[in-house]
Tab-separated table of C-alpha atoms and ligand atoms in Angstrom:
chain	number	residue	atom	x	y	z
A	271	UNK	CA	-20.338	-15.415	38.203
A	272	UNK	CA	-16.639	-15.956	37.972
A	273	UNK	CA	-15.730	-15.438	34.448
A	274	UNK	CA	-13.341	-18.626	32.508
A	275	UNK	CA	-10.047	-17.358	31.947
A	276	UNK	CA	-9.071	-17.528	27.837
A	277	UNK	CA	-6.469	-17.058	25.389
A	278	UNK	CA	-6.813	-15.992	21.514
A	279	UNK	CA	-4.511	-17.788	19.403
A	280	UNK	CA	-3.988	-15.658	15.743
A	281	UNK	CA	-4.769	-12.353	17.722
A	282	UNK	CA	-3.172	-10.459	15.135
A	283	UNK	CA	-5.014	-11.989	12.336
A	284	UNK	CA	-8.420	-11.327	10.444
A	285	UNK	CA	-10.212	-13.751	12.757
A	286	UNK	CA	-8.295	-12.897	16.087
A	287	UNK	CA	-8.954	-9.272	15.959
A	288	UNK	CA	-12.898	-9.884	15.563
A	289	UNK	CA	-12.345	-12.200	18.903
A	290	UNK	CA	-10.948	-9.634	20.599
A	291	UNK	CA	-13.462	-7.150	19.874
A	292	UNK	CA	-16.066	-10.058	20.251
A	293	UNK	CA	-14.731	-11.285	23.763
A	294	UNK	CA	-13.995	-7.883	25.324
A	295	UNK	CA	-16.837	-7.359	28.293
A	296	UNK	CA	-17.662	-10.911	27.968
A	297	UNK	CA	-20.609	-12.426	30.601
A	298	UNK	CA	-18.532	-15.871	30.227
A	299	UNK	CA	-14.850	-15.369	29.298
A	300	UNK	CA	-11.952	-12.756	30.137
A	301	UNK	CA	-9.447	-12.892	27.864
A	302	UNK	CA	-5.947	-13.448	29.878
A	303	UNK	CA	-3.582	-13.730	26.777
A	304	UNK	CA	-3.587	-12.135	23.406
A	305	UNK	CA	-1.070	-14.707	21.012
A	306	UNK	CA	0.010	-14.668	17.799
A	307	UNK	CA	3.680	-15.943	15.683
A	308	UNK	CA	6.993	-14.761	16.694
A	309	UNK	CA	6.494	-11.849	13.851
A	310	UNK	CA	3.950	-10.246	16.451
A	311	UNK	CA	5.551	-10.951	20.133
A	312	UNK	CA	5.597	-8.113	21.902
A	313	UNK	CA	3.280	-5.570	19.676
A	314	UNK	CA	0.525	-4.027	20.833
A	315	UNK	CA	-2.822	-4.843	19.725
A	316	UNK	CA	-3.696	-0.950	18.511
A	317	UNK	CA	-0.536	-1.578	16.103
A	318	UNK	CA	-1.851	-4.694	14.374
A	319	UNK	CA	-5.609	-3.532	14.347
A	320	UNK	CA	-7.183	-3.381	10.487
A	321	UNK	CA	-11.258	-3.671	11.668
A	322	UNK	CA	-12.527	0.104	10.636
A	323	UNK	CA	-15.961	-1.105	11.907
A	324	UNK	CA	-14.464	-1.453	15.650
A	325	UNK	CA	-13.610	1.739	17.482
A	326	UNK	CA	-10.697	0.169	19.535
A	327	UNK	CA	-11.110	1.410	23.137
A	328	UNK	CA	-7.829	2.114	24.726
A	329	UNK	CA	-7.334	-0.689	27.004
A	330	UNK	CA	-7.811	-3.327	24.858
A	331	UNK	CA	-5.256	-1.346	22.342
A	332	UNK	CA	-2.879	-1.872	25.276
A	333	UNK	CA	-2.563	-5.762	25.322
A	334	UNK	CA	0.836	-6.837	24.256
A	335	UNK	CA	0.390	-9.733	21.883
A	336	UNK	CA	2.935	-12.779	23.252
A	337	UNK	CA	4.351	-15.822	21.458
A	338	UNK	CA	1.979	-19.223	21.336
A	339	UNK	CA	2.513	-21.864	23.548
A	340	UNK	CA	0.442	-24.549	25.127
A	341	UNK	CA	2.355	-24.855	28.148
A	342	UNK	CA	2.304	-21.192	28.786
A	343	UNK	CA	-1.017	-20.636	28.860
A	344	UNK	CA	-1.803	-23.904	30.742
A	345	UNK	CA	0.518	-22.332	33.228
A	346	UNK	CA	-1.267	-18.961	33.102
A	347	UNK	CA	-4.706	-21.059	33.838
A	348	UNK	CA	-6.456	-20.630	30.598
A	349	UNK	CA	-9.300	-22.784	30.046
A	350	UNK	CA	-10.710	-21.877	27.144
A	351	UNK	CA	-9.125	-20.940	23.867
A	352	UNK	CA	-10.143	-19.172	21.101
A	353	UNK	CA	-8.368	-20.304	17.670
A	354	UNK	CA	-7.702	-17.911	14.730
A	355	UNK	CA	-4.224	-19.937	13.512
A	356	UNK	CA	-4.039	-20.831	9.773
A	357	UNK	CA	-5.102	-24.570	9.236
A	358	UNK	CA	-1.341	-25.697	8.975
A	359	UNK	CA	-0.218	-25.081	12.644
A	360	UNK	CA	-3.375	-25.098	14.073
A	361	UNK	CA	-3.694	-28.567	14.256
A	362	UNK	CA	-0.804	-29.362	16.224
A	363	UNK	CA	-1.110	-26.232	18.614
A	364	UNK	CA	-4.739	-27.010	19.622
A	365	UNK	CA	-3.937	-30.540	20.175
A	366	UNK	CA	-1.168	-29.948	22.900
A	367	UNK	CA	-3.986	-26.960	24.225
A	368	UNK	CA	-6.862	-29.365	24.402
A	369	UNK	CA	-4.461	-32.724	25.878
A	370	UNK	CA	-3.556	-30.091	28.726
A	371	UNK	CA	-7.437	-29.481	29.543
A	372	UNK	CA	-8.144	-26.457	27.886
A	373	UNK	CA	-11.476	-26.337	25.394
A	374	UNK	CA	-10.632	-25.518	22.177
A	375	UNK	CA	-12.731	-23.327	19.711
A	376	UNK	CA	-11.185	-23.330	16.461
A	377	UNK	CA	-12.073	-21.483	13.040
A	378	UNK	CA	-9.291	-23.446	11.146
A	379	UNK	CA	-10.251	-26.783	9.353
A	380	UNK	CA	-7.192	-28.817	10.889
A	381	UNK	CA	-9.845	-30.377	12.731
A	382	UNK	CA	-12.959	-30.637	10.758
A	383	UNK	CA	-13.272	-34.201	9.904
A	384	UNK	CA	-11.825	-35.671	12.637
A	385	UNK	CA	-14.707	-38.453	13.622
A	386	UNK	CA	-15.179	-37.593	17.307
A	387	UNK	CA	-15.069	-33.556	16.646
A	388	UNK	CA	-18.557	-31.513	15.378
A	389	UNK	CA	-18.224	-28.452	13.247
A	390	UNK	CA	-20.773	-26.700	15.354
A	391	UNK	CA	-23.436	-24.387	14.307
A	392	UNK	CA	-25.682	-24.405	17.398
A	393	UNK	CA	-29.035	-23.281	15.622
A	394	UNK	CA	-28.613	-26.687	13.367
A	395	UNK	CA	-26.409	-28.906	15.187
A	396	UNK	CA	-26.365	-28.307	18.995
A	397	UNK	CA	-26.706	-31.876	19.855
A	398	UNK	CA	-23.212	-32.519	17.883
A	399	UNK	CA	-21.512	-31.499	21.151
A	400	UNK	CA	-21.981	-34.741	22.588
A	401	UNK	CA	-18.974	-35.724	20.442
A	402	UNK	CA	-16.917	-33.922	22.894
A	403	UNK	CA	-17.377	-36.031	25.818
A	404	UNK	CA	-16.577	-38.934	23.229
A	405	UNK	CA	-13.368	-36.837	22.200
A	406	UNK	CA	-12.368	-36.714	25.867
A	407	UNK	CA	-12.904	-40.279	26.613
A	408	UNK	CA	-11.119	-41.771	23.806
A	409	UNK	CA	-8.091	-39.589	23.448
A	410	UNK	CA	-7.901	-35.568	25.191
A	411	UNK	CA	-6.826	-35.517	28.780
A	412	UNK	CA	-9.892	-33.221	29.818
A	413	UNK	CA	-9.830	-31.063	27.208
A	414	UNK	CA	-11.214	-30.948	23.621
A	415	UNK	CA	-11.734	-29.334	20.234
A	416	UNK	CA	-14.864	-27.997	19.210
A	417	UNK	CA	-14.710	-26.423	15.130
A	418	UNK	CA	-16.961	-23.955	13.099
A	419	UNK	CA	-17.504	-24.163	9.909
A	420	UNK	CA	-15.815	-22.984	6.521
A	421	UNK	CA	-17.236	-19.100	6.511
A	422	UNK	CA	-19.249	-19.691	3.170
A	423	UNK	CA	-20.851	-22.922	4.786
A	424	UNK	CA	-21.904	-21.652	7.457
A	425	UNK	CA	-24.407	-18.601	6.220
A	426	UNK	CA	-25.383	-21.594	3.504
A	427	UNK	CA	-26.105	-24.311	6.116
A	428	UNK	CA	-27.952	-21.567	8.313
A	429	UNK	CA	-29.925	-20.901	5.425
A	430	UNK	CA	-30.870	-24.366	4.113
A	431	UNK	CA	-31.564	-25.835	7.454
A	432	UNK	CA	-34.958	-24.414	7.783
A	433	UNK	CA	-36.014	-25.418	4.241
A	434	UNK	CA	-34.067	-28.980	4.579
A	435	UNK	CA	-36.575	-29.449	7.746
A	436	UNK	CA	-39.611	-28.064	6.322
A	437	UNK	CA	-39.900	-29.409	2.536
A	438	UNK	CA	-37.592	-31.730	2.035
A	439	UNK	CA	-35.400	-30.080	-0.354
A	440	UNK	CA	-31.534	-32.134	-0.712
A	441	UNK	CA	-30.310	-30.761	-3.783
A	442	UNK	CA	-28.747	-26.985	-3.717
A	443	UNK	CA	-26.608	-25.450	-6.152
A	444	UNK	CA	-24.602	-22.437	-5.226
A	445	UNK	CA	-22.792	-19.432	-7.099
A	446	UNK	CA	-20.675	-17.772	-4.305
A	447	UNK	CA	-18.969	-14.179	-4.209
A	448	UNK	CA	-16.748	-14.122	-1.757
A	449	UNK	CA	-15.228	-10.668	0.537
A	450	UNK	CA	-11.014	-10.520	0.726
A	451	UNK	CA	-11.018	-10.619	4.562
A	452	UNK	CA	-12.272	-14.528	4.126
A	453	UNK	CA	-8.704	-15.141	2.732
A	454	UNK	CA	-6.820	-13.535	5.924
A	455	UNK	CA	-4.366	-10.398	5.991
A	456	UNK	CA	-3.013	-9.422	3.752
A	457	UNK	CA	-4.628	-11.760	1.160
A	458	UNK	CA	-5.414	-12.181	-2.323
A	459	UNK	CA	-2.872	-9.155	-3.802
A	460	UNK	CA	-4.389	-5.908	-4.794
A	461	UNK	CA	-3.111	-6.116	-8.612
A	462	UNK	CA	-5.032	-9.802	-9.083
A	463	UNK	CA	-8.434	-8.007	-7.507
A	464	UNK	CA	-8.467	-4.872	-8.495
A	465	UNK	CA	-11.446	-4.335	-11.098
A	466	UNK	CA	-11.451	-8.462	-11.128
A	467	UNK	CA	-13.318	-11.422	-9.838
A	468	UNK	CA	-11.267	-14.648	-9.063
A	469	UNK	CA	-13.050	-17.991	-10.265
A	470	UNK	CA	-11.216	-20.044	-8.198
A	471	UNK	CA	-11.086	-20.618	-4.347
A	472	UNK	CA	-8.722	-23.471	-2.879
A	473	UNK	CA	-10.658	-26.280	-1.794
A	474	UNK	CA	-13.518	-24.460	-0.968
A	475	UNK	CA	-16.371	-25.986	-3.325
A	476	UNK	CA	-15.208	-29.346	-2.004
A	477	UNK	CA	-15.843	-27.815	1.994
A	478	UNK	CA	-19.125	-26.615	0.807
A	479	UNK	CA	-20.715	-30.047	0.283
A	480	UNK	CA	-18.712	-32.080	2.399
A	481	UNK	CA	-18.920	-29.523	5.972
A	482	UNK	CA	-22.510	-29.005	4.968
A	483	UNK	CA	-23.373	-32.672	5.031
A	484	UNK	CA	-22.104	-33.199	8.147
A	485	UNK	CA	-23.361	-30.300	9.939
A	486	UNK	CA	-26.863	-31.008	8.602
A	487	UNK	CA	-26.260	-34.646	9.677
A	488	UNK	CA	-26.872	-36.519	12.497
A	489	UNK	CA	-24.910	-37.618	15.602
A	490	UNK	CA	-26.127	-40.807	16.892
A	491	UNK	CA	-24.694	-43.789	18.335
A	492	UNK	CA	-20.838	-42.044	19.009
A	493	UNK	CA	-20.768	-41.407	15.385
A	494	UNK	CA	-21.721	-38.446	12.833
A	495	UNK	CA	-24.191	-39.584	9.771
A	496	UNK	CA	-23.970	-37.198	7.111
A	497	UNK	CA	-26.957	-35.841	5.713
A	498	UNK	CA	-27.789	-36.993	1.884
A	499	UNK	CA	-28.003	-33.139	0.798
A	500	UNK	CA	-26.059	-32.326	-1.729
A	501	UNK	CA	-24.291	-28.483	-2.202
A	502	UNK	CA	-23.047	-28.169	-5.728
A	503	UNK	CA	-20.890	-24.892	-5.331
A	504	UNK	CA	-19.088	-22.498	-7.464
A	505	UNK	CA	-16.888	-19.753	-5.457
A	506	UNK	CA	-15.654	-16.868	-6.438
A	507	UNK	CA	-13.444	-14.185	-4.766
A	508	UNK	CA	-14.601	-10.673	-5.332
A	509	UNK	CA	-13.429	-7.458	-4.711
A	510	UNK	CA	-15.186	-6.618	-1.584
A	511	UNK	CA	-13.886	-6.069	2.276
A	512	UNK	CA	-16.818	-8.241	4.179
A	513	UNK	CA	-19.490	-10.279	3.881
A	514	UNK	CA	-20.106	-13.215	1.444
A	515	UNK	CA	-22.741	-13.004	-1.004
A	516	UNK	CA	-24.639	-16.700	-2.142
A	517	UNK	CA	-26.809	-17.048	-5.147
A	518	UNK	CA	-28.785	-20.092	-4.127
A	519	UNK	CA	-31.292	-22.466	-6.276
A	520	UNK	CA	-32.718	-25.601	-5.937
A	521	UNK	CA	-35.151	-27.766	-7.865
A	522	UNK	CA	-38.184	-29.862	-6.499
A	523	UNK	CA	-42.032	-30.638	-7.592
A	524	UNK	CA	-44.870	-28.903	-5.863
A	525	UNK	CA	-42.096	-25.928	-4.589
A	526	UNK	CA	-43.588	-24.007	-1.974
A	527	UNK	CA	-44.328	-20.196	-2.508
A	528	UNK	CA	-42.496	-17.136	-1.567
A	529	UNK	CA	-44.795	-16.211	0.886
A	530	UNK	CA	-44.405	-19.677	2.538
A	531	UNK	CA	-40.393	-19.432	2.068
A	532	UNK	CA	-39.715	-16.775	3.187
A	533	UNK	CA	-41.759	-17.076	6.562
A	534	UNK	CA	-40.529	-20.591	7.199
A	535	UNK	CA	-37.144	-18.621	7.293
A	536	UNK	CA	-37.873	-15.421	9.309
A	537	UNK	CA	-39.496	-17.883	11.719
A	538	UNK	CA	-36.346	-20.031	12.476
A	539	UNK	CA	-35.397	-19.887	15.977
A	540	UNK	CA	-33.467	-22.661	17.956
A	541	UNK	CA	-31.450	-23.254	21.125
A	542	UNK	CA	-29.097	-20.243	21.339
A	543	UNK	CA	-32.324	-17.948	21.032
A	544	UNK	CA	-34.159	-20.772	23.596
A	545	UNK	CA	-30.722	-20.003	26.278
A	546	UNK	CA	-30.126	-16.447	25.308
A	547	UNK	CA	-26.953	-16.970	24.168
A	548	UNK	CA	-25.583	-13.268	24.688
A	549	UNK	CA	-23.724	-13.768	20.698
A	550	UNK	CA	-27.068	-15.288	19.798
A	551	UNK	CA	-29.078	-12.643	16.954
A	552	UNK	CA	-32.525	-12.631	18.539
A	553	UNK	CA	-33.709	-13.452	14.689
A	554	UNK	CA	-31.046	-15.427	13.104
A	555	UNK	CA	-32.185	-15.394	9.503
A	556	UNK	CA	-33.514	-12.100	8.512
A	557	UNK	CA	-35.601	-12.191	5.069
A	558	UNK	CA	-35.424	-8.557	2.981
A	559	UNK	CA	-38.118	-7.914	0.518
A	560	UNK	CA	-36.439	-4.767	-1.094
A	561	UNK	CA	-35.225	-5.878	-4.682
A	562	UNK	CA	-31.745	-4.695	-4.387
A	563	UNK	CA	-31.008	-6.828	-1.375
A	564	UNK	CA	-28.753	-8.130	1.156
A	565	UNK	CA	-25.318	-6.045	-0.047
A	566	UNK	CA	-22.108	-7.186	1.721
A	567	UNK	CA	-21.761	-3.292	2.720
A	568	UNK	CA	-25.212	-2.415	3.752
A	569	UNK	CA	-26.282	-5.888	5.276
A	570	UNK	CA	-23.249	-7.604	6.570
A	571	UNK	CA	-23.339	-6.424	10.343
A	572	UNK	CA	-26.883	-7.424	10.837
A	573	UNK	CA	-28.223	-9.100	14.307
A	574	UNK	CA	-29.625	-7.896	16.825
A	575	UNK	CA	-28.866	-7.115	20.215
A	576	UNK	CA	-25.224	-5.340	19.700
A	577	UNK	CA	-23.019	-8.122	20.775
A	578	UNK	CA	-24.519	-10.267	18.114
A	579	UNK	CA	-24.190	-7.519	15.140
A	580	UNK	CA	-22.566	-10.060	12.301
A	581	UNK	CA	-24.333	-13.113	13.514
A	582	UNK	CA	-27.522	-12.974	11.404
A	583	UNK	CA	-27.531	-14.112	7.598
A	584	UNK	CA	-29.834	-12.100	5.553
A	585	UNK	CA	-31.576	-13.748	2.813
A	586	UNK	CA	-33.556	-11.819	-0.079
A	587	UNK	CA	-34.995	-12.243	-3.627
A	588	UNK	CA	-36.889	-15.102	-3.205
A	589	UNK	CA	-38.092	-16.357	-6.128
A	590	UNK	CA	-39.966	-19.708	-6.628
A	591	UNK	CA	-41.904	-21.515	-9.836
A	592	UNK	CA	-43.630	-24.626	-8.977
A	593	UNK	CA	-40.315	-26.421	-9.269
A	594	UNK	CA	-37.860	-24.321	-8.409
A	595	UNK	CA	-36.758	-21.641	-6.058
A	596	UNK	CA	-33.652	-18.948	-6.130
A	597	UNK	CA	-32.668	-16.779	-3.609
A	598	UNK	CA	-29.258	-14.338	-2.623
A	599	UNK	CA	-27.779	-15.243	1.297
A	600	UNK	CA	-24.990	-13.315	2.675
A	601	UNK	CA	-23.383	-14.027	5.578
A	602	UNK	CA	-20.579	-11.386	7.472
A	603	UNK	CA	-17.494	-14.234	6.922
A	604	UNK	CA	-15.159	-12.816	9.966
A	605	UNK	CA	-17.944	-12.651	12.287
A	606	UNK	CA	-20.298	-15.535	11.680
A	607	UNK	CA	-18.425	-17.295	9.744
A	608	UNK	CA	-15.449	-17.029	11.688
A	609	UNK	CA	-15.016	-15.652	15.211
A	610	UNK	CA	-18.695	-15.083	16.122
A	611	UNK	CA	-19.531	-18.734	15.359
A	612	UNK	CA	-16.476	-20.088	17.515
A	613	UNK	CA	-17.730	-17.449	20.135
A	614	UNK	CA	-21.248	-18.801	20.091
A	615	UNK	CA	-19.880	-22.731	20.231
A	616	UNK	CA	-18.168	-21.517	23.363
A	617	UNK	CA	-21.364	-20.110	24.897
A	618	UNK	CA	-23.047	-23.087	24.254
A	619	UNK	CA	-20.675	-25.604	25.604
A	620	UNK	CA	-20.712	-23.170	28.913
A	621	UNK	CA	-24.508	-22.630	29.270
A	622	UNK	CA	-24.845	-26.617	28.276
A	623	UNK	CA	-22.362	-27.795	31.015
A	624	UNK	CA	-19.831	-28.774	28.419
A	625	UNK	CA	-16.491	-26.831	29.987
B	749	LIG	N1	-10.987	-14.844	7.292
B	749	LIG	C1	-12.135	-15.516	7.297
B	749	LIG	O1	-13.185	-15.050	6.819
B	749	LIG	C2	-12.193	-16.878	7.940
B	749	LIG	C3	-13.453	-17.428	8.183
B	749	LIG	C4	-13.529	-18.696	8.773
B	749	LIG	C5	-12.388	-19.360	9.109
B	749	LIG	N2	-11.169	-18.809	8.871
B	749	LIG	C6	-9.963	-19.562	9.291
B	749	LIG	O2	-9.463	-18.908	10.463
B	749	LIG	C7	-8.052	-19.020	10.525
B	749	LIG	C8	-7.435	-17.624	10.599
B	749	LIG	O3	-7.783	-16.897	9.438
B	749	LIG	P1	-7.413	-15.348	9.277
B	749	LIG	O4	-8.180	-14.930	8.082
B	749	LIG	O5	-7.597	-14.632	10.558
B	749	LIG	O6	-5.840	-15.431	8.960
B	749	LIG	P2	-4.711	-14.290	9.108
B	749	LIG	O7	-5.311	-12.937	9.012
B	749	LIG	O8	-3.647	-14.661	8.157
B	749	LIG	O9	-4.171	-14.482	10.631
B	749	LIG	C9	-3.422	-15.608	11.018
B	749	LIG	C10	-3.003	-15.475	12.474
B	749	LIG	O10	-2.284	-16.644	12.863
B	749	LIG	C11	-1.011	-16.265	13.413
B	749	LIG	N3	0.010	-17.270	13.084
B	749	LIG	C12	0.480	-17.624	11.855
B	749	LIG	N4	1.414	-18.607	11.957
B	749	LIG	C13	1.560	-18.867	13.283
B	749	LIG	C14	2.369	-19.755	14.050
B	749	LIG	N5	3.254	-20.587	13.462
B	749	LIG	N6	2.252	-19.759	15.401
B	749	LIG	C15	1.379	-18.933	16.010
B	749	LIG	N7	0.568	-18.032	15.352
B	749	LIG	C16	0.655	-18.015	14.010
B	749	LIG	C17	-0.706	-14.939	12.770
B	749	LIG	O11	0.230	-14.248	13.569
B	749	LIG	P3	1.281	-13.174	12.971
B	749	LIG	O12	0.477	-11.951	12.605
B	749	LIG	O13	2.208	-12.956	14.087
B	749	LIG	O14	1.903	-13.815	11.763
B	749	LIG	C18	-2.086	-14.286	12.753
B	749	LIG	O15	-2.375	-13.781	14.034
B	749	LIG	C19	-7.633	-19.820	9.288
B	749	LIG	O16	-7.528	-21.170	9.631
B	749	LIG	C20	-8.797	-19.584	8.329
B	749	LIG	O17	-8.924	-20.606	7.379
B	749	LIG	C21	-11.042	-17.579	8.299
């Protein structure tokens, strides 16, 4: 199979790196330019790396990062592009990308609520990619812009979607604690962390409810319906590398037991596991009974097989009364919440026909 040639914009960044490692030896994709700002033209990518999980091999070290531009890489053939750019220039870059034919997959939230463009998770929402062709039609010349979600959304929405479906539950509250890679490099600073936790996160209990309801909506008609759940969130920035821990609860008569929970979760399979997505965890919630788990630094890399370590959210502590039920999520928030998700949007829009 001839592989699509793609670019990674940010390539220097938290999110860019993880693509890098993500797309190298890709089925799909081969990555034909490594971009980033002016700061980085001309570095290698072994002198920006900061992923001690990753043993860089040597060749990919080697890539020279180059300066972002639309026409460049429409001239260099890229078709598909990867986006790791912060949410202020992202929007106009992957514009001018996607109006010269390229498919966009973006982890910034320029994009988001646009009304033709889904913020894809394709275990909840794969039928959201029929926006695209909308998206095309009304104003891309070929090309489009597919989103993921805001990191801390998307372990949530992974985990409510099964117990949304199953028993009806629409109200969630949520007490987030949140890793200092989810704010980009070089981040929150080290004084304001240090032996602290940071009550406050930008925006981010507003993205909670309003991403989640449209992901968990519908897309009927050539128009998204949100869904009438309702996240109340309350985010916090701790002092951890990776991996976002969520301390879920909801309230509802006649709750269903643990036992019933927690299978309803474990069970959860849908189209990426169907099309053996190769980024697709073979079990994409994975349900821990031990008391002291999921931990950001013991559980964050889990999935299953190894190009899909990072994509499963791992949910323990279920508790439940008879109208209520708590439980902790975390979710790795550079891989699925970030690059692995945009990765996996990609895979789907390629196995569906979408490209
Ligand atoms: N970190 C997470 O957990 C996470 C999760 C989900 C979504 N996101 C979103 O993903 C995006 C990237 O986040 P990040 O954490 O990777 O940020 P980051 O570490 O700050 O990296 C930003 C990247 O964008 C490049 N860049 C900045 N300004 C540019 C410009 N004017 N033109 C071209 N390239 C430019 C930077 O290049 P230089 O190094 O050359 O400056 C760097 O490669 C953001 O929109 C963020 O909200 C992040």
């Amino acid at each position: 199979m001839t592989k699509r040639k793609a670019a990674i914009l940010g390539s220097s960044g938290m999110i860019g790196q993880r693509f890098a490692h993500m797309l190298d030896g890709h089925p799909y994709f081969e990555v034909a330019a490594y971009c980033a700002s002016d700061r980085s033209d001309g570095k290698r990518l072994s002198e920006v790396w900061k992923l001690p999980d990753v043993e860089l091999g040597s060749d990919l070290g080697e890539q020279t990062i180059q300066k972002t531009t639309a026409e460049q890489l429409s001239r260099e053939g890229v078709q598909v592009v990867f986006s790791g750019l912060p949410s202020e220039v992202a929007g106009s870059i992957e514009d001018e990308c996607a109006e010269l034919g390229m498919a966009v997959f973006s982890n910034a939230s320029a994009h988001r609520t646009d009304p033709d463009t889904p913020i894809l998770i394709p275990e909840i929402n794969h039928h959201h990619l029929e926006a695209v062709e909308i998206q095309r039609k009304r104003r891309r010349k070929g090309g489009y812009v597919v989103t993921n979600a805001n990191c801390s959304v998307t372990g949530l929405a992974l985990g409510l979607k099964p117990l949304v479906d199953a028993f009806g539950i629409d109200d969630f509250h949520v007490a987030t604690y949140q890793a200092l890679s989810g704010a980009g490099y070089p981040g929150v600073p080290s004084v304001d962390i240090l032996g602290n936790i940071l009550p406050h996160i930008a925006k981010e209990e507003e993205k909670m409810n309003s991403e989640g309801r449209k992901i968990l909506g519908r897309f009927e008609n050539g128009r998204f319906v949100d869904s009438p759940v309702r996240i109340l969130a309350s985010c916090t920035r701790v002092n951890v590398r990776d991996g976002h821990l969520e301390a879920v609860f909801a309230r509802k008569e006649d709750m269903p037991d643990e036992e019933l929970v927690a299978s309803t979760l474990k069970g959860f399979r849908s189209r990426p596991q169907e099309l053996s997505l190769p980024s697709a965890p073979l079990e994409p919630i994975i349900v821990t009974s031990e008391q002291n788990r999921p931990q950001p630094i013991v559980d964050s890399l889990a999935g299953s097989p190894e190009r899909a370590r990072g994509m499963a959210v791992t949910v323990g502590r279920i508790r439940t009364t008879e109208d209520s039920l708590r439980f902790f999520l975390l979710v790795h928030n550079t891989i699925r919440g970030g690059a692995g998700g945009s990765v996996l949007n990609a895979e789907l829009a390629h196995k569906e026909g979408v490209m």
